CSV table of C-alpha atoms in Angstrom, one decimal:
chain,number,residue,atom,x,y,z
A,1,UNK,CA,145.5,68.6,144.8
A,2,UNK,CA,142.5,67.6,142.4
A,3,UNK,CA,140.2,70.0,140.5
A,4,UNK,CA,136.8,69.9,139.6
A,5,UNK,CA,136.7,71.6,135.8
A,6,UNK,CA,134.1,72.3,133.4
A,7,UNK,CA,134.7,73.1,130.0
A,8,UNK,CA,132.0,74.9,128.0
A,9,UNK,CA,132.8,74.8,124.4
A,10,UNK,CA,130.4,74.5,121.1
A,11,UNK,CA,132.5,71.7,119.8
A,12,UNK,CA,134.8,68.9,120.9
A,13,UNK,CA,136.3,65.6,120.0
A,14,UNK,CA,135.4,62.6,120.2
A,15,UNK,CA,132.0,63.8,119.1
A,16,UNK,CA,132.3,66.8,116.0
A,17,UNK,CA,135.3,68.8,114.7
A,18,UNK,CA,135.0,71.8,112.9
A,19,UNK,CA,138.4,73.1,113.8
A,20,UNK,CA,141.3,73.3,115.8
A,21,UNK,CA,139.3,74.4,119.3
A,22,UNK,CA,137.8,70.7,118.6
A,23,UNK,CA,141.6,69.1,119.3
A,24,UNK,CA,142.1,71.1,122.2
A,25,UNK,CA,138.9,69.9,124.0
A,26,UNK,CA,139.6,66.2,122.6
A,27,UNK,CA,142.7,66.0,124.6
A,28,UNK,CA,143.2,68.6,127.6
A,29,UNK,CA,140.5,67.3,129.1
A,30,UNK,CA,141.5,63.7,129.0
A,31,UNK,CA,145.0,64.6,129.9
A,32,UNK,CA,143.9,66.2,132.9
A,33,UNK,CA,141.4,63.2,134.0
A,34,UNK,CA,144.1,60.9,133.4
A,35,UNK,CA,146.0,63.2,136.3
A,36,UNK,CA,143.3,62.5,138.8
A,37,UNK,CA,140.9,65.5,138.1
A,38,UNK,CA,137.4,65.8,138.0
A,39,UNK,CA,136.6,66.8,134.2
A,40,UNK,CA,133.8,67.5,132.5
A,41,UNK,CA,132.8,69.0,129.0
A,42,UNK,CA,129.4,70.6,128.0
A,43,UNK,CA,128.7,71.1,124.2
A,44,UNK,CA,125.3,71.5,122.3
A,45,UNK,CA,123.6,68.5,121.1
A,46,UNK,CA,124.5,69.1,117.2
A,47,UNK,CA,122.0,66.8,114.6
A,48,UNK,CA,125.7,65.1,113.7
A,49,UNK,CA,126.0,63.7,117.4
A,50,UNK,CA,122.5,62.7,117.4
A,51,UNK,CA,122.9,60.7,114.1
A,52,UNK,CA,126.1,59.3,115.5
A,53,UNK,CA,126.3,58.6,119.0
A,54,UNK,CA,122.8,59.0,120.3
A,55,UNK,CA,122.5,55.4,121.6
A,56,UNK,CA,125.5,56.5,124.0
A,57,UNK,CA,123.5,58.8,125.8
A,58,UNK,CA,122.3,59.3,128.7
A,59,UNK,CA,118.9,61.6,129.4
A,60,UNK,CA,118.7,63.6,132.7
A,61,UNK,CA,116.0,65.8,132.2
A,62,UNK,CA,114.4,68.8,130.6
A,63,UNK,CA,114.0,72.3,132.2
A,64,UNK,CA,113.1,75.7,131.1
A,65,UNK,CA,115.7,78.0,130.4
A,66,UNK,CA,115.9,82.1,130.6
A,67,UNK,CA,116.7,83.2,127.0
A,68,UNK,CA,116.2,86.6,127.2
A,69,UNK,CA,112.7,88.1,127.3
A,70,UNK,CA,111.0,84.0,126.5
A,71,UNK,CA,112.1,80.5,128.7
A,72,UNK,CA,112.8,77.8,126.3
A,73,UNK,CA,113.6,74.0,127.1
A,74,UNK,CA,116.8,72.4,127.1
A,75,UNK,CA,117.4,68.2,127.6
A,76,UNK,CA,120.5,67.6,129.1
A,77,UNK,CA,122.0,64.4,127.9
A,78,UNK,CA,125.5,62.7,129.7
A,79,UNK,CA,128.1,60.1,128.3
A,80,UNK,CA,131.3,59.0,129.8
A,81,UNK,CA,134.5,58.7,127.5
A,82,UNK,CA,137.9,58.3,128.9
A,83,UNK,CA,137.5,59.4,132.1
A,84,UNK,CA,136.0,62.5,131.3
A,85,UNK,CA,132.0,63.0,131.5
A,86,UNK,CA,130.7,65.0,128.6
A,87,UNK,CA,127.2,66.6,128.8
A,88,UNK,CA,125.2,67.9,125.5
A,89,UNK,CA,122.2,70.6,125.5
A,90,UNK,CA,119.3,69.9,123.5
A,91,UNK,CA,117.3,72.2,121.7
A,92,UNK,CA,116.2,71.3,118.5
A,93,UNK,CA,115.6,74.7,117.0
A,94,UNK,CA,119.0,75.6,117.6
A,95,UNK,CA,121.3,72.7,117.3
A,96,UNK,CA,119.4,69.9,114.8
A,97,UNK,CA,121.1,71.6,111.9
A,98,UNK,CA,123.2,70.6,108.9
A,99,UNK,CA,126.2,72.8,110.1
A,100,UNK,CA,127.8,74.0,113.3
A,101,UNK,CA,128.3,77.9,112.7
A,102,UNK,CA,127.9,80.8,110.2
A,103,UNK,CA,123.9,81.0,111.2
A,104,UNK,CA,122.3,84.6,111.1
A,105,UNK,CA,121.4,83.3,115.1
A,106,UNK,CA,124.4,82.3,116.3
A,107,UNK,CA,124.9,85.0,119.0
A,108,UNK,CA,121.4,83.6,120.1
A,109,UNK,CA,122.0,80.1,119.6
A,110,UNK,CA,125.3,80.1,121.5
A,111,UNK,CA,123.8,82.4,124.2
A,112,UNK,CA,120.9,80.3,124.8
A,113,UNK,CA,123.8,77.2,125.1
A,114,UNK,CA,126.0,79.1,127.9
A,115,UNK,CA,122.8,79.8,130.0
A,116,UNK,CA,121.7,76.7,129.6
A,117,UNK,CA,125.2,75.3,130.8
A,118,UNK,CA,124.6,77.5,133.8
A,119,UNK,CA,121.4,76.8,134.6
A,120,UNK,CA,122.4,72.9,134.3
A,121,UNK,CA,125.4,73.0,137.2
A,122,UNK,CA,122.4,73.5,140.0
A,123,UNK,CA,119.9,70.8,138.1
């Protein structure tokens, strides 16, 4: 029986690594596409994947998204690798940094990202 699954994670290979969680969402995913699944991977739209693979995306649009007491945009961009279809959330204030983590904002940043993801499932 094939699955439809969405993986919501704030980093992933083929596009940045910080870490091991980076591995896992480089290969499980692939490996589950390559069983007949329906996979896909959301990740924010880190300044490192804009200045490496931005000419590999796809733009689907811009909407406003809840964050807290303020709505704030978020482009969703789409690329296909391997069988697996790989969406990225744009916000520049939160994502178009030098590093991934260890920002006094993260809780906000990564919040913002999640609802985001949501909101993007019925775009």
């Amino acid at each position: 029986m094939s699955r439809s699954v969405l993986f919501v994670a704030g980093e992933g290979l083929p596009f940045i690594k910080t870490g091991g969680l980076a591995d896992v969402i480089g290969s499980l995913p692939r490996t589950l596409a390559k069983r007949g699944h329906d996979v896909r991977v959301a990740l924010p739209l880190y300044k490192k994947i804009i200045e490496k693979h931005y000419d590999k995306l796809e733009r689907l649009g811009t909407i406003q998204v809840r964050s807290g007491w303020i709505d704030q945009p978020a482009t969703f961009y789409r690329c296909d690798v391997d069988g697996v279809v790989y969406y990225f959330v744009e916000h520049q204030g939160y994502f178009e940094r030098d590093g991934l983590y260890g920002y006094e904002d993260d809780g906000e940043r990564f919040a913002f990202f999640q609802r985001a993801v949501l909101d993007m499932i019925y775009f």
